[in-house]
Short mmCIF file of C-alpha atoms in Angstrom, two decimals:
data_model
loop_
_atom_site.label_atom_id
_atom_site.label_comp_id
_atom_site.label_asym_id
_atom_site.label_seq_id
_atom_site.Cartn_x
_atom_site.Cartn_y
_atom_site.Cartn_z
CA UNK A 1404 3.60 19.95 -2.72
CA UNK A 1405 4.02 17.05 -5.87
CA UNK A 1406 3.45 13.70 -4.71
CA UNK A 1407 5.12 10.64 -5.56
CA UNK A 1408 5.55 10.79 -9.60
CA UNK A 1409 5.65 6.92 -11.49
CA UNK A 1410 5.87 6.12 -15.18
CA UNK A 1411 4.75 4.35 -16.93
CA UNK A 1412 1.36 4.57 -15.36
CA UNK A 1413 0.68 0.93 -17.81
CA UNK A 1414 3.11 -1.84 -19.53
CA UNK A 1415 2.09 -4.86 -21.44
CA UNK A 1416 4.96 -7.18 -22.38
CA UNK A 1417 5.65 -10.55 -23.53
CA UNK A 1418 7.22 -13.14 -20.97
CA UNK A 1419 10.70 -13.49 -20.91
CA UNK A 1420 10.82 -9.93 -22.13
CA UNK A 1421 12.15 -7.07 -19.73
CA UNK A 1422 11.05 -3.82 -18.28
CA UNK A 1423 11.50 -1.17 -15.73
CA UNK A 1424 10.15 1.24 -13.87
CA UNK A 1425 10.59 5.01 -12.21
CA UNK A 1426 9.93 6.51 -9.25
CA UNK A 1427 10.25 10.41 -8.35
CA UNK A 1428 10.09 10.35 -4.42
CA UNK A 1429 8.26 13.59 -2.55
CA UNK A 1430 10.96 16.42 -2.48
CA UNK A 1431 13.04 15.59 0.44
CA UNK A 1432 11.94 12.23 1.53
CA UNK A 1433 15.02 9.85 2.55
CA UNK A 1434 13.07 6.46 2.79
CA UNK A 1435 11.54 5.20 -0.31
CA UNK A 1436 9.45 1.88 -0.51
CA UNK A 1437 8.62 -0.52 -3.76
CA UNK A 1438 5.50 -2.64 -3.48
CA UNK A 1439 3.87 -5.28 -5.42
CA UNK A 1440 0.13 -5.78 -5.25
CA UNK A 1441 -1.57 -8.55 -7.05
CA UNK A 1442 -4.91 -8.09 -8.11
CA UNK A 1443 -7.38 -9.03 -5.26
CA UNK A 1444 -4.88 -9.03 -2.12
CA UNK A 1445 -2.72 -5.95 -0.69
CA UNK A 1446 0.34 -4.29 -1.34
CA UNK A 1447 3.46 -6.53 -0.27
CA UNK A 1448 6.35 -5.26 -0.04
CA UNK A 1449 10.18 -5.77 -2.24
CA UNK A 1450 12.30 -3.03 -1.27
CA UNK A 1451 13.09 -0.44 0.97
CA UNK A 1452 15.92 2.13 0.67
CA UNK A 1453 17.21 4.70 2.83
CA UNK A 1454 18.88 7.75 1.02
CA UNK A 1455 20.50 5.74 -1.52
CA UNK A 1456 21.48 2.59 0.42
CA UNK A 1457 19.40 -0.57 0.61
CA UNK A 1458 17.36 -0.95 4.04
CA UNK A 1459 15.59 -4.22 3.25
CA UNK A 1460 15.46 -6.27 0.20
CA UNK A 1461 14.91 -9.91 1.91
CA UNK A 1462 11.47 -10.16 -0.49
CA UNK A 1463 12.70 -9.41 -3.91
CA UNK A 1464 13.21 -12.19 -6.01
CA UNK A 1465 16.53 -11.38 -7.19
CA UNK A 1466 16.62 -13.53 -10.03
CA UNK A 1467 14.50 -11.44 -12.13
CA UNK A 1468 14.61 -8.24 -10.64
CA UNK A 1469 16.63 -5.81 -9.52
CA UNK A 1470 16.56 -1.89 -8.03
CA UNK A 1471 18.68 0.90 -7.77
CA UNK A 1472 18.47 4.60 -5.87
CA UNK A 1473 21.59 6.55 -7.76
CA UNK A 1474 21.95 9.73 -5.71
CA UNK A 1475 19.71 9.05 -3.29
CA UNK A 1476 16.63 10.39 -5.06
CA UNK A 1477 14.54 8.95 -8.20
CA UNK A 1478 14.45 5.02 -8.08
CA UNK A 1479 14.17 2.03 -10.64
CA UNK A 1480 12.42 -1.16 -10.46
CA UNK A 1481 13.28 -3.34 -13.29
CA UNK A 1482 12.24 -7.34 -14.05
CA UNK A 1483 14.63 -9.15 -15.95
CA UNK A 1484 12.93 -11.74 -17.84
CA UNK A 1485 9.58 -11.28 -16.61
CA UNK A 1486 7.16 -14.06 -16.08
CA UNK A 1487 3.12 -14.24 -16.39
CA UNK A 1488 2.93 -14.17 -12.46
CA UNK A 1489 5.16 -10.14 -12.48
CA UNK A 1490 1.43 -9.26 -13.59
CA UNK A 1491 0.78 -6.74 -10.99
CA UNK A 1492 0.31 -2.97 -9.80
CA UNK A 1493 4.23 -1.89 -8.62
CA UNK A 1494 3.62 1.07 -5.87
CA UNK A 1495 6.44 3.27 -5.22
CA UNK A 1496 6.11 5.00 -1.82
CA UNK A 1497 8.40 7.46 0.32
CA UNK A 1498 8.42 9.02 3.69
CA UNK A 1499 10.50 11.34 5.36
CA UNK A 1500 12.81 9.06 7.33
CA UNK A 1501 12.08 5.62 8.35
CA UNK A 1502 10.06 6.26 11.41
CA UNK A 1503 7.39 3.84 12.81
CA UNK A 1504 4.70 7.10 12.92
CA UNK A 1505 5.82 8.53 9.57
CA UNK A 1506 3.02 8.90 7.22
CA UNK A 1507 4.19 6.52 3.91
CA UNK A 1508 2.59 8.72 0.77
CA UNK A 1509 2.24 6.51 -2.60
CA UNK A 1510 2.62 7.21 -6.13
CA UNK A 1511 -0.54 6.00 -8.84
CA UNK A 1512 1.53 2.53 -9.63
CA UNK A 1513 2.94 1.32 -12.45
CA UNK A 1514 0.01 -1.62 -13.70
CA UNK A 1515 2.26 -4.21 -15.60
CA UNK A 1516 0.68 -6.97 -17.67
CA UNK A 1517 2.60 -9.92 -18.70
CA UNK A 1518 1.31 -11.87 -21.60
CA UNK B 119 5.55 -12.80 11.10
CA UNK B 120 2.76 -10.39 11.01
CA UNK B 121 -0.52 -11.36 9.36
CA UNK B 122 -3.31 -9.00 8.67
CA UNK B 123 -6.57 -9.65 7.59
CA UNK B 124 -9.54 -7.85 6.68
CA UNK B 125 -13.62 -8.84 6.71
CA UNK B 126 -15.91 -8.29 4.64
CA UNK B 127 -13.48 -8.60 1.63
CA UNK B 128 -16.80 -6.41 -0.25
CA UNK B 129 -19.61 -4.84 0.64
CA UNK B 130 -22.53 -3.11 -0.96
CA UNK B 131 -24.64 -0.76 0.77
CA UNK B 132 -27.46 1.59 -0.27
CA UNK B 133 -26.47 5.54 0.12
CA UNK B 134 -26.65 7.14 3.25
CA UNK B 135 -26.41 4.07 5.53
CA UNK B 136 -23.50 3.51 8.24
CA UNK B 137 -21.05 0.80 8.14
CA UNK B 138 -18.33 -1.03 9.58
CA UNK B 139 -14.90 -2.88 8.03
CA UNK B 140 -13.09 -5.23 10.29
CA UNK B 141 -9.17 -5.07 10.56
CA UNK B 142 -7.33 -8.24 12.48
CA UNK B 143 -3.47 -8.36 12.69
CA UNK B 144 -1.73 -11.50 14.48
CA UNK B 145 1.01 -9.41 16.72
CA UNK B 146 -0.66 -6.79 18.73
CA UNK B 147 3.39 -4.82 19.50
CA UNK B 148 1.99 -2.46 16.81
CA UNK B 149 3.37 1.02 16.83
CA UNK B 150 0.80 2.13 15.13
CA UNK B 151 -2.11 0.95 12.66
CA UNK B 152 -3.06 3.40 9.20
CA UNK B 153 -6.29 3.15 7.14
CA UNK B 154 -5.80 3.66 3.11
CA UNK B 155 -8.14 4.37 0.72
CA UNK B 156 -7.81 2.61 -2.92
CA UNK B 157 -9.60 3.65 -5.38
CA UNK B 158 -9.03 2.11 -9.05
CA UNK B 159 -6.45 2.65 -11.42
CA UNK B 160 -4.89 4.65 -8.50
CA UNK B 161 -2.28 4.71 -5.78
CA UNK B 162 -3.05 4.43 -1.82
CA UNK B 163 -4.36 7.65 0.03
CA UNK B 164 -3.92 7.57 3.76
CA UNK B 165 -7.36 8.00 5.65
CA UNK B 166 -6.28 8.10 9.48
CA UNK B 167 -3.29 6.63 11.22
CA UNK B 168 -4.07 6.05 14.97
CA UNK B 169 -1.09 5.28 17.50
CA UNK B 170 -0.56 2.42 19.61
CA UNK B 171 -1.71 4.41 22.45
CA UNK B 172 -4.78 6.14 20.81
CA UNK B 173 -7.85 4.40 20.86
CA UNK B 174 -9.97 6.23 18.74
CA UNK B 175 -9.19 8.90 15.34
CA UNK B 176 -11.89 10.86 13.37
CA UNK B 177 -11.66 12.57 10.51
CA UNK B 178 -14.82 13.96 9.09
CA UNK B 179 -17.38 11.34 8.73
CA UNK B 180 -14.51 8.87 9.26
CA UNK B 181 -14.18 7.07 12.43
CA UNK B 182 -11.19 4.60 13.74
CA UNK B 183 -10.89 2.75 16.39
CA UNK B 184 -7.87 0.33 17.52
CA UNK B 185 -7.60 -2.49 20.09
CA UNK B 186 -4.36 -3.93 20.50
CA UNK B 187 -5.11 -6.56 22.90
CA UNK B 188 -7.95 -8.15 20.96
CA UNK B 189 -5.72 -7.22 17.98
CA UNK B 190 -8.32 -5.27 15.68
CA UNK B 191 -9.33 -2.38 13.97
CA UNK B 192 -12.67 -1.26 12.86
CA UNK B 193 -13.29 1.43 10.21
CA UNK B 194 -17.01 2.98 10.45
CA UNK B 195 -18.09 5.01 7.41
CA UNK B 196 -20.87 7.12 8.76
CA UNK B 197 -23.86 8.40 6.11
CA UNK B 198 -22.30 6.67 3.88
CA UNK B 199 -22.08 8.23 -0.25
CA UNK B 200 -21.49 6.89 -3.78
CA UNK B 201 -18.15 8.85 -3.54
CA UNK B 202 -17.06 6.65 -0.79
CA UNK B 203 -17.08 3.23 -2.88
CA UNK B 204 -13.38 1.96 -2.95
CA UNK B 205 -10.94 -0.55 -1.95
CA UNK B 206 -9.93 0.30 2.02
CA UNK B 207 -7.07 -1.22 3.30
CA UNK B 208 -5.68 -1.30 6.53
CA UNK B 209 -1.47 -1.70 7.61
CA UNK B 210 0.36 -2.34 10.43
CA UNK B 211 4.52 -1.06 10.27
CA UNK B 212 7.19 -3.17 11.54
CA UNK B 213 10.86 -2.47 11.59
CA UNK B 214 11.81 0.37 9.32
CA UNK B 215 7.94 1.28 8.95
CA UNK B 216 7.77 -1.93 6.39
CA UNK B 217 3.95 -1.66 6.42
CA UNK B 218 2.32 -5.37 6.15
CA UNK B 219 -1.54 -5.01 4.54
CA UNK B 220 -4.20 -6.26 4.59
CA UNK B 221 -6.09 -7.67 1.48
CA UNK B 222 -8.02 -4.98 1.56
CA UNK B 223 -12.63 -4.37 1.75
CA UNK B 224 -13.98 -3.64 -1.80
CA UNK B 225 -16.99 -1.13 -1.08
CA UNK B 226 -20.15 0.13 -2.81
CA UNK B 227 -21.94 2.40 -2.13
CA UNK B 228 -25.36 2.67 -4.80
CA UNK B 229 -27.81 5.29 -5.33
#
């Protein structure tokens, strides 16, 4: 069975510049999950959706960024300008449904540098 | 609002000798608690996930255990190997399995 599928697996960008990122959920899986973790604490997370609806999204700084589900499957994360404190792994995670016991399984991250 | 936190935040240990990481989470109406394993460069890969009402899960040389009233966790490596140095993070879900981590141990394990 694939896992979770990101790209770009690195990104180094200027501030105010903009960037985004993909995730290919396991085959299947209705709840998908984007986290941020900062180097030296754990993953925290921005967004959760549910098929292609949004579940949770009371942590993402809308501002700057923004995410989408279109059809329910592959996701986007994008940051829009980004600033020197974006610099971070971005973890993309699904699960079947949205179950307390359900097993989350994560993609490699997306490690995003901003200079 | 649920706070985790994890002790030591590293630890380096010769090969072959047994160890403990400490887990402590603020709200003990857990549904469940999960161990990850981090290793760099590299997403999260889910070690053991023991239930509210378990208090113990194994898995190999891998051992688990969760008190809810105390409010911890404790992770024991047993025999330990260089193979086992990583980041290991624990997580507790609230609603909509929104997992809340911990900052995670950073272990090594030397020759």
């Amino acid at each position: 069975e694939a896992g979770v599928a990101q790209s770009p697996r690195y990104k180094i960008i200027e501030k105010r510049q903009s960037v985004a990122f993909w995730c290919n959920p396991i085959s299947g899986h209705a709840t998908l999950y984007w986290y941020q973790q900062i180097l030296g604490q754990g993953p925290k997370l921005l967004i959760q959706f549910q098929n292609n609806g949004v579940v949770d999204d009371s942590q993402l700084p809308k501002d700057r960024f923004s995410a989408e589900r279109l059809k329910g499957v592959d996701s986007t994360l994008k940051i829009q300008p980004a600033k020197l404190e974006d610099s971070a792994v971005y973890l993309c995670a699904s699960t079947l449904m949205a179950g307390n016991t359900d097993t989350q399984y994560f993609g490699p991250g997306t490690r995003l540098t901003v200079l | 609002k649920q706070e985790v936190t994890q002790i030591p935040a590293a630890l380096s240990v010769p090969e072959g000798e047994n160890l403990v990481l400490n887990c402590s989470f603020t709200d003990s109406a857990i549904y469940n608690l999960q161990w990850f394993r981090q290793d760099p460069g590299k997403g999260l890969t889910s070690l053991l996930l023991i239930q509210s009402s378990q208090r113990e899960q194994t898995s190999g040389r891998l051992n688990a255990s969760l008190d809810k009233s105390s409010g911890r966790s404790t992770l024991y490596i047993a025999a330990s190997q260089p193979g086992d140095s990583a980041t290991y993070l624990c997580a507790v879900p609230g609603g909509g399995n929104k997992l809340t981590f911990g900052t995670g141990t950073q272990l090594k394990v030397e020759l």
